[in-house]
PDB file of C-alpha atoms in Angstrom:
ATOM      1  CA  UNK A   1       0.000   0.000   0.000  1.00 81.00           C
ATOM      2  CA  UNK A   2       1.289   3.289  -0.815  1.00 87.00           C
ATOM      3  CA  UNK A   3       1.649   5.946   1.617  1.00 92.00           C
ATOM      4  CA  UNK A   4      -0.019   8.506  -0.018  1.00 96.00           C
ATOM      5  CA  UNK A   5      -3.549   7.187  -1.902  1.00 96.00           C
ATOM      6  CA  UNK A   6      -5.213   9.834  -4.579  1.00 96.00           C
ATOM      7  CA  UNK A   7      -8.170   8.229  -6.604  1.00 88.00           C
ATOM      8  CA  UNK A   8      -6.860   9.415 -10.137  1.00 86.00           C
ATOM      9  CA  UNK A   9     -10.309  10.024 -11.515  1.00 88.00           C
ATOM     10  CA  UNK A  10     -10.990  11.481 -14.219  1.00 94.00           C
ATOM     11  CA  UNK A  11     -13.252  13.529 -12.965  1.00 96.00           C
ATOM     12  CA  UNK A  12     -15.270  15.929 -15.549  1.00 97.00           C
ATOM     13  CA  UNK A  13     -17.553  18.775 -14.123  1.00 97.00           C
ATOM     14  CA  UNK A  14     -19.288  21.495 -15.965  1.00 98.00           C
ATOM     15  CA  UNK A  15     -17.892  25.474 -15.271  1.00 98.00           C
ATOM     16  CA  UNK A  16     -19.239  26.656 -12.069  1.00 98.00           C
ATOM     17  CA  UNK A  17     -18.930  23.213 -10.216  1.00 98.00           C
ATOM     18  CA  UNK A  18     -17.261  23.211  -6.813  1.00 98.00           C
ATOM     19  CA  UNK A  19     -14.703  20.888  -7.038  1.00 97.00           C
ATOM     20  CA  UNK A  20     -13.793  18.243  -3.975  1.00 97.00           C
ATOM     21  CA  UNK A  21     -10.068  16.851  -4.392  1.00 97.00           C
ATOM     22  CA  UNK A  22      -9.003  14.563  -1.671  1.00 97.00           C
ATOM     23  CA  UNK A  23      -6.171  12.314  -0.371  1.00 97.00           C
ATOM     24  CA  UNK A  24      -5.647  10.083   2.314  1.00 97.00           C
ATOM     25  CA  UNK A  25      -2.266   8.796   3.657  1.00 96.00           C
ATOM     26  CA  UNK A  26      -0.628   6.373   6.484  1.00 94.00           C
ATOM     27  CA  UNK A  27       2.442   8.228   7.278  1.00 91.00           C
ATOM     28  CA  UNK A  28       2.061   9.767  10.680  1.00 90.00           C
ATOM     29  CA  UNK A  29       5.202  11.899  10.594  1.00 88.00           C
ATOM     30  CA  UNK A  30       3.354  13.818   7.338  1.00 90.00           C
ATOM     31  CA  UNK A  31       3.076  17.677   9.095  1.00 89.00           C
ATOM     32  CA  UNK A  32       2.973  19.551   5.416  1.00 90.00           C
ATOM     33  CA  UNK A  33       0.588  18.984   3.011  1.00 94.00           C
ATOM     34  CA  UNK A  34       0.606  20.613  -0.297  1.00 94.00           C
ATOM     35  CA  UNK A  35      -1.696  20.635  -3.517  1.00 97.00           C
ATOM     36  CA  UNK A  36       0.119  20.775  -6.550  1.00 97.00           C
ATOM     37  CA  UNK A  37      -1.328  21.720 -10.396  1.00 97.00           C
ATOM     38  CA  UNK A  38      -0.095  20.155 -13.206  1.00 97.00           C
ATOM     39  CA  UNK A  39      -0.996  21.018 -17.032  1.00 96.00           C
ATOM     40  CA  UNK A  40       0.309  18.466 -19.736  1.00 94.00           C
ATOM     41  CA  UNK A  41       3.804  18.422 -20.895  1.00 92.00           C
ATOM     42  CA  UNK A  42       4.884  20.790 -17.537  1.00 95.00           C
ATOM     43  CA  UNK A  43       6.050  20.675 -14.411  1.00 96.00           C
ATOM     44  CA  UNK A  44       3.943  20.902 -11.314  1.00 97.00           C
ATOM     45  CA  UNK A  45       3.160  24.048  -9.650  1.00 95.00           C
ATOM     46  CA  UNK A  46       2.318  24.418  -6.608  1.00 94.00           C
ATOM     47  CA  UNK A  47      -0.931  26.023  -5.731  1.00 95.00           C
ATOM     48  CA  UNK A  48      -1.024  25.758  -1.426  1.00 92.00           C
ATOM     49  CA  UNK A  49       0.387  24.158   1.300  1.00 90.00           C
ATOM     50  CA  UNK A  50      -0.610  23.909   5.325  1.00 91.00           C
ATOM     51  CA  UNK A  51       1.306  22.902   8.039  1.00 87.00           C
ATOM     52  CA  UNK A  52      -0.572  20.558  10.268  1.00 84.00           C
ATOM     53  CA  UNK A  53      -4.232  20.141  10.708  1.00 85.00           C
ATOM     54  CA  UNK A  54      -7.141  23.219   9.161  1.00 88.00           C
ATOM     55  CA  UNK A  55      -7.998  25.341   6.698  1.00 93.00           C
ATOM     56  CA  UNK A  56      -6.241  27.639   3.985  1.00 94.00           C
ATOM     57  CA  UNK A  57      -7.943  29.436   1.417  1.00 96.00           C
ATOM     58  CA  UNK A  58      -6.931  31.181  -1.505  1.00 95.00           C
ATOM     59  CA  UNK A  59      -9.088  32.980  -4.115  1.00 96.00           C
ATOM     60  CA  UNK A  60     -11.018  29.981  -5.419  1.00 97.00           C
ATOM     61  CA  UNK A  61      -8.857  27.301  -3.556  1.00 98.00           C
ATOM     62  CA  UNK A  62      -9.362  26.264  -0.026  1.00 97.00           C
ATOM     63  CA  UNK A  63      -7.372  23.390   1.664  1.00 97.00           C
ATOM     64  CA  UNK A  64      -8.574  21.108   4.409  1.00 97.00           C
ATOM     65  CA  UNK A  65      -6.502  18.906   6.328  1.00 96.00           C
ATOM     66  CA  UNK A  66      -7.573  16.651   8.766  1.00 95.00           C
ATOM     67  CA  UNK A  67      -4.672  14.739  10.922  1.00 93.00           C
ATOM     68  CA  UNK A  68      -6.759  12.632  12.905  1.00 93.00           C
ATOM     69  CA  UNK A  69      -8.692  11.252  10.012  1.00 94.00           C
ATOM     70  CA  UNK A  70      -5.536  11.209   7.592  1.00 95.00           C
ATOM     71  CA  UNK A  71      -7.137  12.809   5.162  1.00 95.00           C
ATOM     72  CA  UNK A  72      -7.005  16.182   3.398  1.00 97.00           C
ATOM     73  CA  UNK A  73      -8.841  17.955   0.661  1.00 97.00           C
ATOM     74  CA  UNK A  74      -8.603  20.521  -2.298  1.00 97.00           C
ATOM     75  CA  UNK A  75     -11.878  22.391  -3.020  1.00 98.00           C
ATOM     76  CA  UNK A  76     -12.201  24.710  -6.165  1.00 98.00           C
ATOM     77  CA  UNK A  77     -15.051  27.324  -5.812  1.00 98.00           C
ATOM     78  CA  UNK A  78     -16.777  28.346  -9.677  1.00 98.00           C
ATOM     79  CA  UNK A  79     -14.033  26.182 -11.319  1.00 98.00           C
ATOM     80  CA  UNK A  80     -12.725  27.338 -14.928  1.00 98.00           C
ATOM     81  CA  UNK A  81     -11.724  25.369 -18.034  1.00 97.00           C
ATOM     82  CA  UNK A  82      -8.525  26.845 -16.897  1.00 97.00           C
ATOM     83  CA  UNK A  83      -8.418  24.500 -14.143  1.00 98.00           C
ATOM     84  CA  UNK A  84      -8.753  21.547 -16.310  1.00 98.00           C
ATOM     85  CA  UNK A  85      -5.358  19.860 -15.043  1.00 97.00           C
ATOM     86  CA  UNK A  86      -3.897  16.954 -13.179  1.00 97.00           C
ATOM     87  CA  UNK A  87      -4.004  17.892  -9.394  1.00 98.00           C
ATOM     88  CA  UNK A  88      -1.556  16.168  -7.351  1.00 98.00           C
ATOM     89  CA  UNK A  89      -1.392  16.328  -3.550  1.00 97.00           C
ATOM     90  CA  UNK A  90       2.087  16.177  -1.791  1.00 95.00           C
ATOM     91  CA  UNK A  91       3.404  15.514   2.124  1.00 93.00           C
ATOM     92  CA  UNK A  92       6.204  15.840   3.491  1.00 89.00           C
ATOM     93  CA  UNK A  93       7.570  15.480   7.283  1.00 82.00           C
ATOM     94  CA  UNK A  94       9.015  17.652   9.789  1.00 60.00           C
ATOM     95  CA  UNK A  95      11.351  20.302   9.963  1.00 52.00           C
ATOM     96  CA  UNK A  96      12.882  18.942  13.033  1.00 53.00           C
ATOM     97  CA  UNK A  97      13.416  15.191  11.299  1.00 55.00           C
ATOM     98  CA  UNK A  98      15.083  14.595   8.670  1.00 57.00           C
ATOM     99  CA  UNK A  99      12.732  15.048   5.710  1.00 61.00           C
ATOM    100  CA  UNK A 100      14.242  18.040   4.568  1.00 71.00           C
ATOM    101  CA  UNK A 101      11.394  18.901   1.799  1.00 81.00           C
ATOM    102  CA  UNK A 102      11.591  15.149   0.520  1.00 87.00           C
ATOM    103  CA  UNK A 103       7.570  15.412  -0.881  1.00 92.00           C
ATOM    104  CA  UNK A 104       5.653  11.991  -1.406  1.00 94.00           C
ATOM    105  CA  UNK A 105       2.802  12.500  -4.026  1.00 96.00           C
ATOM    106  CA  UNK A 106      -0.296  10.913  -4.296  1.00 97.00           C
ATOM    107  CA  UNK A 107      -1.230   9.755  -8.170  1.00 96.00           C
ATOM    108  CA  UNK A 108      -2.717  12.575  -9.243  1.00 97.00           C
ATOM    109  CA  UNK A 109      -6.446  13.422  -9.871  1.00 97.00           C
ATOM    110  CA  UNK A 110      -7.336  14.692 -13.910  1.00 96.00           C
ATOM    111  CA  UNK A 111      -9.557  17.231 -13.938  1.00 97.00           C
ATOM    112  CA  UNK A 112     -11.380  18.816 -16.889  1.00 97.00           C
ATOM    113  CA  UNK A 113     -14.028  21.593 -16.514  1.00 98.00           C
ATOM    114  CA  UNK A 114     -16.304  21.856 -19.808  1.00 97.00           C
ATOM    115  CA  UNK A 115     -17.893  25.021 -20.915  1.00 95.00           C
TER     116      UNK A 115
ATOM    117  CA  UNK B   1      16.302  32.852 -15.308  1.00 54.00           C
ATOM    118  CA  UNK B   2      13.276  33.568 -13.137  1.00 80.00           C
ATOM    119  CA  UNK B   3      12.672  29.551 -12.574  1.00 94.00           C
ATOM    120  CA  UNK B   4      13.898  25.567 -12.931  1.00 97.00           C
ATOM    121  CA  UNK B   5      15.271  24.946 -15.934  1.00 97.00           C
ATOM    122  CA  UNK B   6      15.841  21.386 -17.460  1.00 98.00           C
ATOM    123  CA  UNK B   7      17.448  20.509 -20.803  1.00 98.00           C
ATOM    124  CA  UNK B   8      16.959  18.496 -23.210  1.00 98.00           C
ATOM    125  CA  UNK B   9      12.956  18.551 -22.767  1.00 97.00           C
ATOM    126  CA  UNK B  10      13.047  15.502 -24.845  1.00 98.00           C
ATOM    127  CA  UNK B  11      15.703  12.753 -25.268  1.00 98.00           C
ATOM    128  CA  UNK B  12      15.168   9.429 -27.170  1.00 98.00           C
ATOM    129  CA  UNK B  13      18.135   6.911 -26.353  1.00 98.00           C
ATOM    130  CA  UNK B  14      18.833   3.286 -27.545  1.00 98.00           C
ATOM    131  CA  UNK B  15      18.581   0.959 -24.840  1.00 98.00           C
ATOM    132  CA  UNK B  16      21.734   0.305 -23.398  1.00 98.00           C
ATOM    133  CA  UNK B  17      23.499   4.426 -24.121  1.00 98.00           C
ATOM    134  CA  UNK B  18      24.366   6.767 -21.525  1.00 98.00           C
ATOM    135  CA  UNK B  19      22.638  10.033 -20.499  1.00 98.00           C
ATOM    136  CA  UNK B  20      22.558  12.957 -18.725  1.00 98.00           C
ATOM    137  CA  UNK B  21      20.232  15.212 -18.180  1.00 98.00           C
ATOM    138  CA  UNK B  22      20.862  18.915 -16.371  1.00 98.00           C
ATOM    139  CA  UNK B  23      18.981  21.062 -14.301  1.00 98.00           C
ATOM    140  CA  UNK B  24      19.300  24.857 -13.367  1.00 98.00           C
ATOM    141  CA  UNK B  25      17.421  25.553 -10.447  1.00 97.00           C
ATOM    142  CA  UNK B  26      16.789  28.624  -9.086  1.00 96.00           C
ATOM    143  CA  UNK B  27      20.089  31.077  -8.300  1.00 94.00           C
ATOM    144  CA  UNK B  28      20.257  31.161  -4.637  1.00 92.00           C
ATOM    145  CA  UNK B  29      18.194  27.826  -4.418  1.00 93.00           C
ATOM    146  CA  UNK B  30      20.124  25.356  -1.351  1.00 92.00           C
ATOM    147  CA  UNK B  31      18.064  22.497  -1.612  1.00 93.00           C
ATOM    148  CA  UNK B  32      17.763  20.638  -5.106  1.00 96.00           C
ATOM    149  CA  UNK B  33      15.611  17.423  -5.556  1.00 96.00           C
ATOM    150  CA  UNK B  34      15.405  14.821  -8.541  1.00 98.00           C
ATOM    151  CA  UNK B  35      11.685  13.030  -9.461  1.00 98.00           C
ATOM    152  CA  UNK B  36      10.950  10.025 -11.477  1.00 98.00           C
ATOM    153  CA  UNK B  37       7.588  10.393 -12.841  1.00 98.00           C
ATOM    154  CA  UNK B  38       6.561   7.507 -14.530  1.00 96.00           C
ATOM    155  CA  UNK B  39       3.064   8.130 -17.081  1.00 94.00           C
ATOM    156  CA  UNK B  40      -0.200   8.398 -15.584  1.00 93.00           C
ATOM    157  CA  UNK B  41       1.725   8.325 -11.991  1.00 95.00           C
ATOM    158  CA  UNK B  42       2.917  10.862  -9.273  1.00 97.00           C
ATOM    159  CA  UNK B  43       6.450  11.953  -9.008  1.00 97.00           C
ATOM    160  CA  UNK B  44       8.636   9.922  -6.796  1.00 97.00           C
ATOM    161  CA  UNK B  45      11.931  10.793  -5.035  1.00 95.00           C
ATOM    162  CA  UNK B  46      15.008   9.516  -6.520  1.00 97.00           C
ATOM    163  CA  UNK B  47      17.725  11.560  -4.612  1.00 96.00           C
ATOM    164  CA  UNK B  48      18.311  15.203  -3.031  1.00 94.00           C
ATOM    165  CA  UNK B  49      21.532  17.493  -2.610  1.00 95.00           C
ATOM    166  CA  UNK B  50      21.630  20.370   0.315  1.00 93.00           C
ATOM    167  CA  UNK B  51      24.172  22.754  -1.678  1.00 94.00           C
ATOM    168  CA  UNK B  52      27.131  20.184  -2.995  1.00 96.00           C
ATOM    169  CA  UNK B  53      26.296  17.384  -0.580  1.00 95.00           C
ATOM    170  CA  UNK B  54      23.971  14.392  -1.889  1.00 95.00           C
ATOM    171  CA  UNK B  55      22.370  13.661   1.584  1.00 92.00           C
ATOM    172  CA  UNK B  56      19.785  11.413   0.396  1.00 91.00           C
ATOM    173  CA  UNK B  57      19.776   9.056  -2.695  1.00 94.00           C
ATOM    174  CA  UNK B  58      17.641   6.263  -1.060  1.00 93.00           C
ATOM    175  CA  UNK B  59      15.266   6.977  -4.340  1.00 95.00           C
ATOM    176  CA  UNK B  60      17.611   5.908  -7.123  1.00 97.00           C
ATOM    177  CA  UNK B  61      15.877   2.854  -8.139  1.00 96.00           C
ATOM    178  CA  UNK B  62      19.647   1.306  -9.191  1.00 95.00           C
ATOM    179  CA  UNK B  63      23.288   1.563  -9.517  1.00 96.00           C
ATOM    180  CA  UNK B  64      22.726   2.866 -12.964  1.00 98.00           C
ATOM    181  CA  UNK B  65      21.604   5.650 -12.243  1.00 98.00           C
ATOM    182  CA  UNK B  66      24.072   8.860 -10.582  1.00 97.00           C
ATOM    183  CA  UNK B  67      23.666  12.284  -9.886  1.00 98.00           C
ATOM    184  CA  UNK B  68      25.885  15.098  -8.580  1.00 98.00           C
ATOM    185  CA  UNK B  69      25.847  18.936  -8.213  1.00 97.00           C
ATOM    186  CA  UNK B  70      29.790  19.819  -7.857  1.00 96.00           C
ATOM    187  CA  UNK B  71      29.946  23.499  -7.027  1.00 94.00           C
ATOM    188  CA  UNK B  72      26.260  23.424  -5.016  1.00 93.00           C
ATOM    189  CA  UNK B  73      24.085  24.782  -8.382  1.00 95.00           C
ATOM    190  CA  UNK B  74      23.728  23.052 -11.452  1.00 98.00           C
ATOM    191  CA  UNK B  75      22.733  19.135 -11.202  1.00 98.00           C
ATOM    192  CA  UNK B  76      22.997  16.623 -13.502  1.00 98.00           C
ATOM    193  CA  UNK B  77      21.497  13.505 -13.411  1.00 98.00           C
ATOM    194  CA  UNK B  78      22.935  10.419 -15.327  1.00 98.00           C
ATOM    195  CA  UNK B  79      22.059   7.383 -16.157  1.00 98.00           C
ATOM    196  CA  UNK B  80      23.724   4.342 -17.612  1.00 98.00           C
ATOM    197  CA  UNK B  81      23.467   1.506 -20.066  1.00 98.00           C
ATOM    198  CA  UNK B  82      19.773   2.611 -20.351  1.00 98.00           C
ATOM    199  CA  UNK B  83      16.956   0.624 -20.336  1.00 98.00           C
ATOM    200  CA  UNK B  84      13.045   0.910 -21.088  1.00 97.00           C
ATOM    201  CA  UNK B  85      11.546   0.713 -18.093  1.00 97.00           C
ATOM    202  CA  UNK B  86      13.615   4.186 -17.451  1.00 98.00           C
ATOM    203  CA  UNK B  87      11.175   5.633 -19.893  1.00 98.00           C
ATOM    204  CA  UNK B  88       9.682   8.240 -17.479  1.00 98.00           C
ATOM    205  CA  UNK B  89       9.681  12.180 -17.321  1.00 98.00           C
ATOM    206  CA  UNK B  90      12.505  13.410 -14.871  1.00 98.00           C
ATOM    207  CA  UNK B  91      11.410  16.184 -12.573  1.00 98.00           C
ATOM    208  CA  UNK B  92      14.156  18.625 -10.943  1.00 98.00           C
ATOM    209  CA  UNK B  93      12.999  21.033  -8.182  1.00 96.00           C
ATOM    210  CA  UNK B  94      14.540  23.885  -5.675  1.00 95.00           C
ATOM    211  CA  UNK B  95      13.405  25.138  -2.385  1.00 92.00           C
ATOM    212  CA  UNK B  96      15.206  28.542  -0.836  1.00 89.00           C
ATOM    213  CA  UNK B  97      16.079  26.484   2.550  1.00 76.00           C
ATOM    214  CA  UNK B  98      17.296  23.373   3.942  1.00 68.00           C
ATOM    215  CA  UNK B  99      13.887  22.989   4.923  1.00 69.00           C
ATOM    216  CA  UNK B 100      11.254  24.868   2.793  1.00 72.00           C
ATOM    217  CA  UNK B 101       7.521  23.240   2.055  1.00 76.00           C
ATOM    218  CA  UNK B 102       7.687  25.614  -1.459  1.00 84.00           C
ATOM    219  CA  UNK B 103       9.454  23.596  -4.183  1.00 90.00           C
ATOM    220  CA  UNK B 104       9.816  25.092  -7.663  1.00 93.00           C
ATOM    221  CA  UNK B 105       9.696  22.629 -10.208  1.00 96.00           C
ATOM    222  CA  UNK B 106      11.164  22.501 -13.529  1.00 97.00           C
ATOM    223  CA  UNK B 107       8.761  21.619 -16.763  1.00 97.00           C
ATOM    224  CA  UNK B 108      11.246  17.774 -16.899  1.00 98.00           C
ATOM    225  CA  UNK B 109      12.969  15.962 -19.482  1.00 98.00           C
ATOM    226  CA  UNK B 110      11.238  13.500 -21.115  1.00 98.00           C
ATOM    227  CA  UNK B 111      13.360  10.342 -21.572  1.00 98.00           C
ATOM    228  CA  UNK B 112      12.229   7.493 -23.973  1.00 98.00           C
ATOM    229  CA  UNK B 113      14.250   4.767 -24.127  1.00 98.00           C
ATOM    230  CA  UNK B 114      13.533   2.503 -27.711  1.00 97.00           C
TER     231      UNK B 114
END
């Protein structure tokens, strides 16, 4: 089983759909948790990360994590065809360990928003 | 240049030749990581340099495969006597810190090995 599980989808919604990402994982040690966007033929790009359990929004994008539950989430508010993307969600450990920014992805979800 | 930068973007290679594939990450950058990222998959760790020092290469999936960064910037990553199932897209990234959660990722080299 892999750490870090991310159902790949695809998942197709029509513009103006809230969007619900998620991921769960198994590592305990896990205490960042970023979202990362990733358009074909690029590199990712990182959209948000939190440290530790709650919420983060920005503009359209709010993060959830949840430590107790192992589980965090990516929701896009009035998504765009621009958003039409692979989103992958990324952990890494802490500062005070040895993990030094090492990220473990998920699979990736695909994403397309119609018109 | 304002971000990661990878050359080639696209390298075909007979099974069995060398190659190396470079990264510039970001001037100033401490912290430079290598990614496998294998089609329709996430990217997964293959090795990580804090300046000049290679203080992690637990990812490297074999002895083929070497990377260094000499004077703590520029990376290369190299791999030998290639084979297909190193067919993958290889993803550098920098981070300002020894520990930063922002990584800047480069757009990858695509390697297909026929």
């Amino acid at each position: 089983q892999k750490e870090v599980e991310q159902d790949p989808g695809p998942l197709s919604v029509p513009e103006g759909a809230i969007v619900s990402l998620n991921c769960t994982y198994s590592n305990s040690a896990f205490q960042y948790f970023m979202w990362y966007r990733q358009y074909s033929r690029k590199g990712p790009e990182l959209l948000m990360y939190t440290y530790s359990s709650g919420n983060k929004e920005d503009g359209r994008f709010t993060a959830q994590v949840d430590k107790s539950s192992k589980y965090i989430s990516l929701f896009i508010r009035d998504s765009q065809p621009s958003d039409s993307a692979t989103y992958l969600c990324a952990m890494s450990g802490s500062a005070g360990g040895t993990s030094y920014g090492k990220l473990t992805f998920g699979q990736g979800t695909i994403l397309t928003v119609h018109p | 240049g304002a971000g990661v930068s990878q050359s080639p973007r696209y390298k075909v290679a007979k099974r069995g030749q060398d190659v190396a594939l470079r990264c510039d990450p970001i001037s100033g950058h401490v912290s430079l990581f290598w990614y496998q990222q294998a089609l329709g998959q996430g990217p997964e760790f293959l090795t990580y340099f804090q300046n000049e020092a290679q203080l992690d290469k637990s990812g490297l999936p074999s002895d083929r495969f070497f990377a260094e960064r000499p004077e703590g910037s520029v990376s290369t990553l190299k791999i030998q006597r290639t084979q297909q199932e190193d067919s993958a897209v290889y993803l550098c990234a920098s981070s300002t810190g020894v520990f930063a959660p922002e990584a800047f990722f480069g757009q990858g080299t695509r390697l297909t090995v026929v």
